[in-house]
Coordinates of C-alpha atoms and ligand atoms in Angstrom, one line a residue:
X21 CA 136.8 188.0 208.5
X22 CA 134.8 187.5 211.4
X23 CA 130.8 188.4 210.8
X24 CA 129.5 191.4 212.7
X25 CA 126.7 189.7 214.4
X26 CA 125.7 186.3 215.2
X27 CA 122.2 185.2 214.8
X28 CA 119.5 183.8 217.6
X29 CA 117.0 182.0 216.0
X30 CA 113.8 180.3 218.1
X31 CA 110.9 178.7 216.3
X32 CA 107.3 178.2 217.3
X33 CA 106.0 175.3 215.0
X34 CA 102.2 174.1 215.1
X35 CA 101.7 171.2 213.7
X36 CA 97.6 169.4 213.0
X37 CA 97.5 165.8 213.8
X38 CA 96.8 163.1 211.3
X39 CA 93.2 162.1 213.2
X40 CA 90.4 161.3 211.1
X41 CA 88.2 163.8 214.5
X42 CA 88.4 166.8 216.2
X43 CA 90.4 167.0 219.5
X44 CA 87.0 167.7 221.6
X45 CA 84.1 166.5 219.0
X46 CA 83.6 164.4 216.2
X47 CA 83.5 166.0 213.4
X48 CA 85.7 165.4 210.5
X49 CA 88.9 166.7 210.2
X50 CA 89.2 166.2 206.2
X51 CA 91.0 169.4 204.6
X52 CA 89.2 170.8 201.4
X53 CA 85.0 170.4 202.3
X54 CA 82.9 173.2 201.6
X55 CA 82.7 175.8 204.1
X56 CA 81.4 174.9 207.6
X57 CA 80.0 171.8 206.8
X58 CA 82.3 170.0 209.3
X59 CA 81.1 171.7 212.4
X60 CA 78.7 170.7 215.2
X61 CA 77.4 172.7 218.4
X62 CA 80.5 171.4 220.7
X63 CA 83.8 172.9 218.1
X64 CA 81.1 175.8 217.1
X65 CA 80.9 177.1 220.8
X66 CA 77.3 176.6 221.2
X67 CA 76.3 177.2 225.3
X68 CA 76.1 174.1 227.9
X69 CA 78.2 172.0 225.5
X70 CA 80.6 169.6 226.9
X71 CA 84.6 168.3 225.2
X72 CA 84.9 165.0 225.3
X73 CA 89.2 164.6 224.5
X74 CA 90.0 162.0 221.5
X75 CA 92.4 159.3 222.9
X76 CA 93.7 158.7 219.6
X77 CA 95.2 162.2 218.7
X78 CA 96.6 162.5 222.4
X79 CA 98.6 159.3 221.2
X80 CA 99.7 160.8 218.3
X81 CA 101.2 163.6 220.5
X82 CA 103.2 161.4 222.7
X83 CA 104.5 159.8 220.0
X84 CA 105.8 162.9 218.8
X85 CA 106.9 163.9 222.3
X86 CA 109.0 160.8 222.6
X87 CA 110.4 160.9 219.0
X88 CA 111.8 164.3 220.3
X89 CA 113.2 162.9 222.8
X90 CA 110.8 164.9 225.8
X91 CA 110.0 164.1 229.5
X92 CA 106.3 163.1 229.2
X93 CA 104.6 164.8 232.7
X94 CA 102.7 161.7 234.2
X95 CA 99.4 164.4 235.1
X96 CA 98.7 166.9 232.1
X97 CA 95.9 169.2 232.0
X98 CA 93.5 171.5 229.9
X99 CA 93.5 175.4 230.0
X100 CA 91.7 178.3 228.8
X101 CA 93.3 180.5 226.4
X102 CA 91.1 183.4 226.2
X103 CA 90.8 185.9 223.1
X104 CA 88.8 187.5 221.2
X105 CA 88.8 186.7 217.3
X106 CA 86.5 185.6 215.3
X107 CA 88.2 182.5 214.2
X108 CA 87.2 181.8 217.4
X109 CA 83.9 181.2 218.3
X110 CA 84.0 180.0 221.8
X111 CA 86.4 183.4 222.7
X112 CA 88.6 180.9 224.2
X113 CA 91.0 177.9 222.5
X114 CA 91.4 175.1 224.6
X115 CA 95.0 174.8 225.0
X116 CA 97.7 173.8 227.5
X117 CA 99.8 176.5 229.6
X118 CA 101.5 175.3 232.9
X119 CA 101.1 171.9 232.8
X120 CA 102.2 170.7 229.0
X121 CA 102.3 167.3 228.4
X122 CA 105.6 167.0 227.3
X123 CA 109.3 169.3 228.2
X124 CA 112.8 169.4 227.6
X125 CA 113.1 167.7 224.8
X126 CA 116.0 168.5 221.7
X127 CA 116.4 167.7 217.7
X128 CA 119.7 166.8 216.2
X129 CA 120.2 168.6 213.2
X130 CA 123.2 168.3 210.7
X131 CA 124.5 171.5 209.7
X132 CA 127.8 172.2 208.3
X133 CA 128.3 175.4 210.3
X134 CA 128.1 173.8 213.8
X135 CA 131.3 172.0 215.9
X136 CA 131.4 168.7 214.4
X137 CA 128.8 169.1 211.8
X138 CA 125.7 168.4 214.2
X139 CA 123.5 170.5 216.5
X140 CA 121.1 169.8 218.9
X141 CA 118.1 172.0 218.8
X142 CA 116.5 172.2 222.3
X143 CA 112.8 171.7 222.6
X144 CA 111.4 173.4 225.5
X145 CA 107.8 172.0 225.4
X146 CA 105.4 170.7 223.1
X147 CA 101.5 171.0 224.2
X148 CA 98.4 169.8 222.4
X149 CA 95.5 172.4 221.6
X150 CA 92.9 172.6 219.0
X151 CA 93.0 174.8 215.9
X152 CA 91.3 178.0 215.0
X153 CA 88.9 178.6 212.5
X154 CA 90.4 180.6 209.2
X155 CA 89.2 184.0 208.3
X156 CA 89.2 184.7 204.7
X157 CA 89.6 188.4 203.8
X158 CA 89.1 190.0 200.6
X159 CA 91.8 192.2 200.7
X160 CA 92.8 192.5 197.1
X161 CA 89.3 193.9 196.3
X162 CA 89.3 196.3 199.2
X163 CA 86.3 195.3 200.2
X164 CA 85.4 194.8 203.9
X165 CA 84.6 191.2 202.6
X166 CA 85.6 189.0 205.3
X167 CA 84.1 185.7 206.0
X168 CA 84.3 182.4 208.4
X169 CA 85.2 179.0 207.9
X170 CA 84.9 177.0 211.0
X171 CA 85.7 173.5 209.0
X172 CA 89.4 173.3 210.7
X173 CA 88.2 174.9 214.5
X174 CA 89.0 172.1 216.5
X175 CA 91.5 170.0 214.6
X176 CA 93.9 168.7 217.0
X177 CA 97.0 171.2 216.8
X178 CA 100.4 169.7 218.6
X179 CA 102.5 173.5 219.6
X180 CA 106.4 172.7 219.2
X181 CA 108.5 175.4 221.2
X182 CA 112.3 175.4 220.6
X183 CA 114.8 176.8 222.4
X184 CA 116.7 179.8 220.7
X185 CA 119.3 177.5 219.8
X186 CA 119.4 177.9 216.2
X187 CA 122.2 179.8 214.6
X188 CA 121.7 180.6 210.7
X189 CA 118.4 181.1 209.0
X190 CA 119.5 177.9 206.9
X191 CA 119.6 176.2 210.4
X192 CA 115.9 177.0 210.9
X193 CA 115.5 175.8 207.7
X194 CA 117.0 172.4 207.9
X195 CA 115.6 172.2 211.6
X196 CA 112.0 172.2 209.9
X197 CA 112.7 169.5 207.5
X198 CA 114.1 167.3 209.9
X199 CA 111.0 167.7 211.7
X200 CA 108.8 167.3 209.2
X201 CA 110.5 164.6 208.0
X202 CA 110.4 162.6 211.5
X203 CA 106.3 163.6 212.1
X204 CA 105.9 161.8 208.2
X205 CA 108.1 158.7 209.5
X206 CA 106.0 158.8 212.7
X207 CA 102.7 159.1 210.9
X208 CA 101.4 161.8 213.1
X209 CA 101.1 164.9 210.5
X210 CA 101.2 165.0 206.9
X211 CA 102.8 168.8 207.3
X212 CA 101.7 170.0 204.2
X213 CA 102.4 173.9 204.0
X214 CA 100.1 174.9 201.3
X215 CA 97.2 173.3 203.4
X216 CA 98.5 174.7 206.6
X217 CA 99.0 171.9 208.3
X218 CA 102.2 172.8 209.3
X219 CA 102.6 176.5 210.6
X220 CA 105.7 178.4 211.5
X221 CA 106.5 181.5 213.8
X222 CA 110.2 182.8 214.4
X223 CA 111.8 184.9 217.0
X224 CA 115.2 186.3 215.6
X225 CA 117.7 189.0 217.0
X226 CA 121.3 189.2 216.6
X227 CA 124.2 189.5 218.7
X228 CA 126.4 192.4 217.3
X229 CA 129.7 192.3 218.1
X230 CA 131.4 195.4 219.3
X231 CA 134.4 196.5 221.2
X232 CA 132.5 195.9 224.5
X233 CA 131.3 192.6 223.6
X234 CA 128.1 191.7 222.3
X235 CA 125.3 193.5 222.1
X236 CA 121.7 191.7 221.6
X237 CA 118.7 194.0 219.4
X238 CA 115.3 193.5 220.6
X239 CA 113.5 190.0 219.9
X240 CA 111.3 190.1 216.6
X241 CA 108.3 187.3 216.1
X242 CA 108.6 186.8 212.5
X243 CA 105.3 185.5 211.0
X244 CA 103.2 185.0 207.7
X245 CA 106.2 182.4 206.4
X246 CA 104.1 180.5 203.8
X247 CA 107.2 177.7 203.3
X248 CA 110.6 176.4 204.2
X249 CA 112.2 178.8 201.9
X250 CA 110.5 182.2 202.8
X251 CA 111.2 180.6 206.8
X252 CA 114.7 180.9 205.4
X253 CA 114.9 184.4 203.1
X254 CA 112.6 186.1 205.6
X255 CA 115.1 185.3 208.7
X256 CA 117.8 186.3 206.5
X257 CA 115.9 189.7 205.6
X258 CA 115.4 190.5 209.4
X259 CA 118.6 189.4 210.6
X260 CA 120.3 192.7 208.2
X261 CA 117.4 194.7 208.6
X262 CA 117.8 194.3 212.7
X263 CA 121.7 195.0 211.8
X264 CA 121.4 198.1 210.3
X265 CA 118.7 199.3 212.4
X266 CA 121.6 198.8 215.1
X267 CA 124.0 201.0 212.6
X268 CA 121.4 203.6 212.7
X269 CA 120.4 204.1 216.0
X270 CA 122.1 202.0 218.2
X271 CA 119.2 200.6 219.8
X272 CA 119.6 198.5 222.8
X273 CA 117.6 196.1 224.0
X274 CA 115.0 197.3 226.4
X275 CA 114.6 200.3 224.5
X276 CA 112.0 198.8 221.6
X277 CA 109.0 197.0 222.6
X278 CA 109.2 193.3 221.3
X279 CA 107.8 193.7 218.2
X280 CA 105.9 191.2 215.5
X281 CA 106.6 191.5 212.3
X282 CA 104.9 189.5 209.3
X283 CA 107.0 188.5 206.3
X284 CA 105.7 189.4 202.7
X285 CA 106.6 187.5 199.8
X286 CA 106.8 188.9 197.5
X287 CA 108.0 192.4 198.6
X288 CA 110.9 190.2 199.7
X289 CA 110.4 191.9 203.3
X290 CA 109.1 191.9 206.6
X291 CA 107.2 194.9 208.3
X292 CA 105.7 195.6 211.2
X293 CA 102.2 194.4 212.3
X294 CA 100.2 194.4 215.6
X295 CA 101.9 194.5 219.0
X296 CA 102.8 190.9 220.7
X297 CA 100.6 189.8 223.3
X298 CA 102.4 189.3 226.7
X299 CA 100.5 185.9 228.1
X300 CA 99.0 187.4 230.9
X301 CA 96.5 189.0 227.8
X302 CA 95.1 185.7 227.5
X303 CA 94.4 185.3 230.7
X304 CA 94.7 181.2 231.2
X305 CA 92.5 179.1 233.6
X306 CA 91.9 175.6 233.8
X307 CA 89.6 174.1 231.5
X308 CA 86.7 173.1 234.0
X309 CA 85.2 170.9 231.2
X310 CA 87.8 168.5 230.5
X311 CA 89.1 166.2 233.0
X312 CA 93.2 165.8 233.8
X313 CA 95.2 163.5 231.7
X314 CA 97.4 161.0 233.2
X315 CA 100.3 158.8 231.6
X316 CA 101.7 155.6 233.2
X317 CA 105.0 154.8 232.7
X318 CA 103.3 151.7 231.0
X319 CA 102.0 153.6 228.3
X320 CA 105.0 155.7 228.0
X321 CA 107.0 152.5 227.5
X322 CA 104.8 151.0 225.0
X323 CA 104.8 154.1 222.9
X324 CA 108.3 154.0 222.2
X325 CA 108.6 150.5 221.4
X326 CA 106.3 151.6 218.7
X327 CA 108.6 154.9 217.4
X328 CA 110.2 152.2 214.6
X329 CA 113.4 153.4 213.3
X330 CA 113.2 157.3 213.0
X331 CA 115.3 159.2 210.1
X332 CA 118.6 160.5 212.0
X333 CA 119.0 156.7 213.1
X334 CA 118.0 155.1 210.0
X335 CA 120.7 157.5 208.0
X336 CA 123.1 156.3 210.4
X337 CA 122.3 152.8 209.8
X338 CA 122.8 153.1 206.0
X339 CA 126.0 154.7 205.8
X340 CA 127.2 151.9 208.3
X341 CA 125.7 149.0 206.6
X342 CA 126.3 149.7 202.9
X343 CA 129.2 152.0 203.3
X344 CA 126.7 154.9 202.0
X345 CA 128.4 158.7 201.7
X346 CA 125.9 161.5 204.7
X347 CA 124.4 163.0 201.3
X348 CA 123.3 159.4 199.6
X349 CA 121.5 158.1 202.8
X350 CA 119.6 161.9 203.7
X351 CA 118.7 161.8 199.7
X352 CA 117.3 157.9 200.4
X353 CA 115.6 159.0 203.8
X354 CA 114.4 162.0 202.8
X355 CA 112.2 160.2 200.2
X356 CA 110.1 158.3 203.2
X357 CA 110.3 154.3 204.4
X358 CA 109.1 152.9 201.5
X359 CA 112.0 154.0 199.0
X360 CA 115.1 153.4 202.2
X361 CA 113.2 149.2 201.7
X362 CA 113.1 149.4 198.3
X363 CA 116.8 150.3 198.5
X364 CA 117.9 147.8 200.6
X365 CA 116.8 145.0 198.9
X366 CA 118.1 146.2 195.7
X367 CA 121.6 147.0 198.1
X368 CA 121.3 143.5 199.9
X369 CA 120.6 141.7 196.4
X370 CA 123.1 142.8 194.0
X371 CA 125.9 143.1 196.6
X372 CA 127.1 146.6 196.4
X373 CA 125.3 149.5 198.7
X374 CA 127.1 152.7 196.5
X375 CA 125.9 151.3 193.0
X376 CA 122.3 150.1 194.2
X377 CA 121.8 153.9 195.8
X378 CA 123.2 155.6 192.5
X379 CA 120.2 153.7 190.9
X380 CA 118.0 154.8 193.0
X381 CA 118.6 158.2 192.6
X382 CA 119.1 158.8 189.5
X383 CA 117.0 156.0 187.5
X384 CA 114.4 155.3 190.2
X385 CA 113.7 158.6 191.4
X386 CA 114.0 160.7 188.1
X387 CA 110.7 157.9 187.0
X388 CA 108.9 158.5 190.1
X389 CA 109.1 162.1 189.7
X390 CA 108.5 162.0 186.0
X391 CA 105.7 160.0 186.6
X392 CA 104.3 161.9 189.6
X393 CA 103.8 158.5 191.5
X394 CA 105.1 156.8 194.7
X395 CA 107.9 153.5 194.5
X396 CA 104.6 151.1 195.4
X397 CA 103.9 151.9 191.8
X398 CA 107.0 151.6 190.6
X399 CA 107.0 148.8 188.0
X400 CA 110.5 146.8 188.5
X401 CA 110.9 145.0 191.4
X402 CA 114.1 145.4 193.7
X403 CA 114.4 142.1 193.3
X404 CA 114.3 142.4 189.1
X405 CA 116.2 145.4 189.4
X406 CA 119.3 144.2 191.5
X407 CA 119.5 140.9 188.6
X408 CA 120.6 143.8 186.7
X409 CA 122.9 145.9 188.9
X410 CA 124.1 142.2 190.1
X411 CA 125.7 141.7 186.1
X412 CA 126.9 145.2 186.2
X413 CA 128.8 144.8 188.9
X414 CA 130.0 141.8 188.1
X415 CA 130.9 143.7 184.7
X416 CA 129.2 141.8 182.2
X417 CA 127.2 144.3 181.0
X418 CA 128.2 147.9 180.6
X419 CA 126.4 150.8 182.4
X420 CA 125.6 152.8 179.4
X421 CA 124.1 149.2 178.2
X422 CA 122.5 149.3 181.6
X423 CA 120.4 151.8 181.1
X424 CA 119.2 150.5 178.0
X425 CA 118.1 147.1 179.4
X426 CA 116.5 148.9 182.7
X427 CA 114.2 151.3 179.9
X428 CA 113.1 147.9 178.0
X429 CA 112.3 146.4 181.9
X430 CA 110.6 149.8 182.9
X431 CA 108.0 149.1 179.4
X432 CA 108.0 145.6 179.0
X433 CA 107.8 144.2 182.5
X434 CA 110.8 141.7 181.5
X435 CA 113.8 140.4 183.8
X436 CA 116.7 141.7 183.3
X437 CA 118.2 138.8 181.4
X438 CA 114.7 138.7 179.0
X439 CA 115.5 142.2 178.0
X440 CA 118.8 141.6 177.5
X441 CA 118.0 138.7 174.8
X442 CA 115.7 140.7 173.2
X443 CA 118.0 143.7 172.8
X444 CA 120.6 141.2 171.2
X445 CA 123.1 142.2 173.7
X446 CA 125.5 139.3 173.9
X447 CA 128.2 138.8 177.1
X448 CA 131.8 139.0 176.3
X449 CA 134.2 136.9 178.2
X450 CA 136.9 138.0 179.5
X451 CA 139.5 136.0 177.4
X452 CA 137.9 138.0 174.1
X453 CA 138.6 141.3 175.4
X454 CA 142.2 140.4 176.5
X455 CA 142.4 139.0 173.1
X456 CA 140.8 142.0 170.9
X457 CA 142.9 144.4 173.3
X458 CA 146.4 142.7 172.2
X459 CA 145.3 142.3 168.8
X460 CA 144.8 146.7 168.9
X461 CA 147.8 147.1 170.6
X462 CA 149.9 145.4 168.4
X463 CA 148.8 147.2 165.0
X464 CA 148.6 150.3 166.6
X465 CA 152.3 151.3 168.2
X466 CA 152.0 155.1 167.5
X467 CA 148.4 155.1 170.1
X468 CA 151.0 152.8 172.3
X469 CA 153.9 155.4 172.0
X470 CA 151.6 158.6 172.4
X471 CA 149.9 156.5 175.8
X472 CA 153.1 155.4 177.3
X473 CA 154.7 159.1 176.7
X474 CA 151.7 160.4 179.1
X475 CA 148.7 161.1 176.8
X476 CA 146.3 158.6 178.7
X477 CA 143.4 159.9 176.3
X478 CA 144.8 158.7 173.3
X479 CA 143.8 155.2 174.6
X480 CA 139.8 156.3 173.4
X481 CA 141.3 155.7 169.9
X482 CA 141.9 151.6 170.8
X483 CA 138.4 152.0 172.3
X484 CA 136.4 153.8 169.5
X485 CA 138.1 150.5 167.2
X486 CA 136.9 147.7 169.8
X487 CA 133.5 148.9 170.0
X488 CA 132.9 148.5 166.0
X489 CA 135.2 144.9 166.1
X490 CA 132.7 144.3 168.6
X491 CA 129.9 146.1 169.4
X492 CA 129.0 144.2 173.0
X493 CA 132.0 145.1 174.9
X494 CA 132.3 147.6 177.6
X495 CA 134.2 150.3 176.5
X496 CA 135.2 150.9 180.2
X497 CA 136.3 147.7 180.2
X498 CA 138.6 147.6 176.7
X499 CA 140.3 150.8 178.2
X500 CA 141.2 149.6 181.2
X501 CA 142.6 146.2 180.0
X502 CA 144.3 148.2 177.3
X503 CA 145.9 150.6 179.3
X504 CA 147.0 148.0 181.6
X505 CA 148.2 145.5 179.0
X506 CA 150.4 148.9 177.4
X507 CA 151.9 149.8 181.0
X508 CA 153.1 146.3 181.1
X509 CA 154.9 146.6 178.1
X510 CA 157.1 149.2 179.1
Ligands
ZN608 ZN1 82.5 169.5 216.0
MN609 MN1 99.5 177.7 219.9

């Protein structure tokens, strides 16, 4: 059946940079210091101050600008934006209107619902600008209890605008992990929600589809989205509640002011809140403080050279190289740089890519997440670790077996083949299990009859007897030889 509506789906991402200053001052940027200790007259808005720009955190958005793939403007400059709020104590934010540093860039997204699996999610510009101040109100006392924190006015803030390219609200959703994942392999933002240094705005509207063709509601800003997932079930919400507002009354765009609406969590809904501001409100003019930017080509050039390998490329490069399926290598890259090396040692050293990044993820990962601690404290090497994947490749050692050796190395700190000794595991040839295997066969014909007239599972019987003959073989191992040695018999 084909879905009433499609969905339109443009985000507005701010994003602080990872500078240890402020864009226009000194002062610290470091999250969590007691209220308005990290201000000084110039990011406080005192008269007759003057910005100076930090270098470093204009770097850090270029980076970002060439990592998604933008035109960088050779001559950027600083403007006004002027409101009135008391997060804001200058009444303007420094910010960037006309001449943005960076345009046209896009995001390649995987996403099972687009042609050929991928999408590329236009970036119309991304501008630098400092933060805000944050206004704590005491709402659930109903109080008129609001205070000031100007510890974050300042911070360097990079703006992200995409184009309305995305389709689904799980689009959106995958969008912003790709992108936070690329600003953590860049360096440039640690884009941690909770501590809002990533921040996310969404304008939504459907197309419904009638007999005339389709028929677009009124764009909605969807704010107040507190992580990934409410990005995702509040864009979901507003996508059916703009549906069957469309039922109702048939609105049509033009009719409906462009409305803002702020999601709520835990209503599970969005409603409406003030009116958008149209940008002639803010009234822009040139910052006459700050002087112009300007890029060489130089600089441009030597700031990609420095991008490294960013995560669409890098997945890419491991299912190429190690023959890696699209969910093993976005599980390795998701987990950052230092797991995808740790990999590809292991990978490199024991000789098979699938088997080293099963490992990973389920014996490496489930400690470091038990644990609560990164792979530079994990305690096997890759090295130590692919001795051990290395012999059960080679099948000398059986996984279960595996596992047991790997939790002796993860206590004892001992190589694989230490552990092994000390467990009293001892290698069977292959000669011995052929041997044990015709030995079963033989005084066993009714298991033989039952496997060769199609009940493969009777073969665990053969099995179940080999492992107490022997307790060191691989019971993966004994079956197959066994069912092998039977099929020849026939
Ligand atoms: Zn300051
Ligand atoms: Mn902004």
């Amino acid at each position: 059946m084909e879905k009433p509506y499609e969905i339109v789906i443009g985000l507005e991402v701010h994003v602080q940079l990872l500078t240890r200053s402020k864009l226009f001052c000194g002062c610290s940027t470091e999250f969590g210091a007691p209220p308005n200790t990290q201000t000084c007259p110039v990011c406080i808005g005192m008269p007759g101050v003057l910005p100076v720009m930090n270098r470093h955190a204009f770097e850090l958005a270029l980076k970002t600008a060439c990592a998604l793939n933008c035109e960088i403007a050779p001559f950027t400059k600083w403007d006004r934006k002027n409101y009135y709020y008391p997060d804001l104590p200058k009444n303007y934010q420094i910010s960037q209107y006309d001449l943005p540093f960076s345009r046209n860039g896009y995001l390649e997204i995987r996403s099972p619902e687009a042609e050929g699996g991928r999408r590329r999610i236009g970036i119309i510009r991304v501008h630098l600008e400092e933060d805000a101040g944050k206004s704590m109100h005491d709402e659930k006392a109903g109080r008129a209890d609001s205070r000031i924190d100007l510890n974050r006015a300042g911070t360097p803030l990079l703006e992200i605008v995409t184009r309305p390219d995305l389709r689904s609200p799980t689009e959106a959703k995958v969008f912003l992990q790709e992108l936070k994942l690329l600003l953590n392999y860049l360096g440039v933002s640690d884009c941690n929600m909770q501590e809002g240094s990533l921040r996310v705005d969404a304008n939504i509207n459907i197309r419904v589809n009638t007999p005339d063709g389709p028929v677009p509601t009124p764009i909605v800003e969807v704010k107040n989205m507190n992580s990934f997932r409410a990005v995702e079930r509040a864009l979901a919400y507003e996508a059916e509640r703009q549906y069957q507002e469309f039922l109702q009354t048939g609105k049509r765009l033009g009719e409906v002011p462009k409305q803002t609406r702020g999601w709520d969590d835990e209503a599970e809904v969005t409603r409406p809140q003030r009116t958008k501001e149209e940008s002639s409100d803010y009234r822009y003019f040139p910052e006459p403080d700050l002087v112009p930017v300007v890029v060489t080509e130089a600089e441009i050039a030597r700031i990609r050279a420095s991008l490294g390998e960013l995560p669409a490329a890098l997945r890419e490069r491991l299912e190429r190289s190690y023959g890696l399926t699209a969910y093993d290598s976005d599980v390795l890259v998701s987990q950052g740089r230092p797991v995808v090396d740790y990999f590809e040692v292991l990978a490199q050293r024991c000789g098979e890519g699938k088997l080293a990044a099963n490992w990973v993820q389920q014996e490496v990962l489930r400690y470091l997440n038990e644990k609560q601690v990164g792979i530079e404290s994990f305690p096997i090497p890759a090295e130590r670790l692919a001795e051990l994947l290395a012999m059960i490749r080679e099948r000398t050692l059986d996984t279960r077996r595996g596992r047991e050796v790997f939790a002796r190395m993860l206590t004892t700190g001992e190589t694989a083949t230490e552990a092994l000794a000390a467990l009293g595991f001892v290698d069977v040839s292959d000669e011995e299990i052929h041997a044990l295997c015709r030995k079963l066969i033989a005084e066993n014909p009714k298991t033989v009859a039952d496997v060769k007239a199609g009940k493969i599972k009777a073969v665990g019987g053969l099995v179940g007897q080999a492992k107490k003959i022997n307790p060191h073989v691989d019971p993966a191992k004994v079956r197959e030889v066994c069912l092998r040695l039977i099929g020849e018999l026939a």
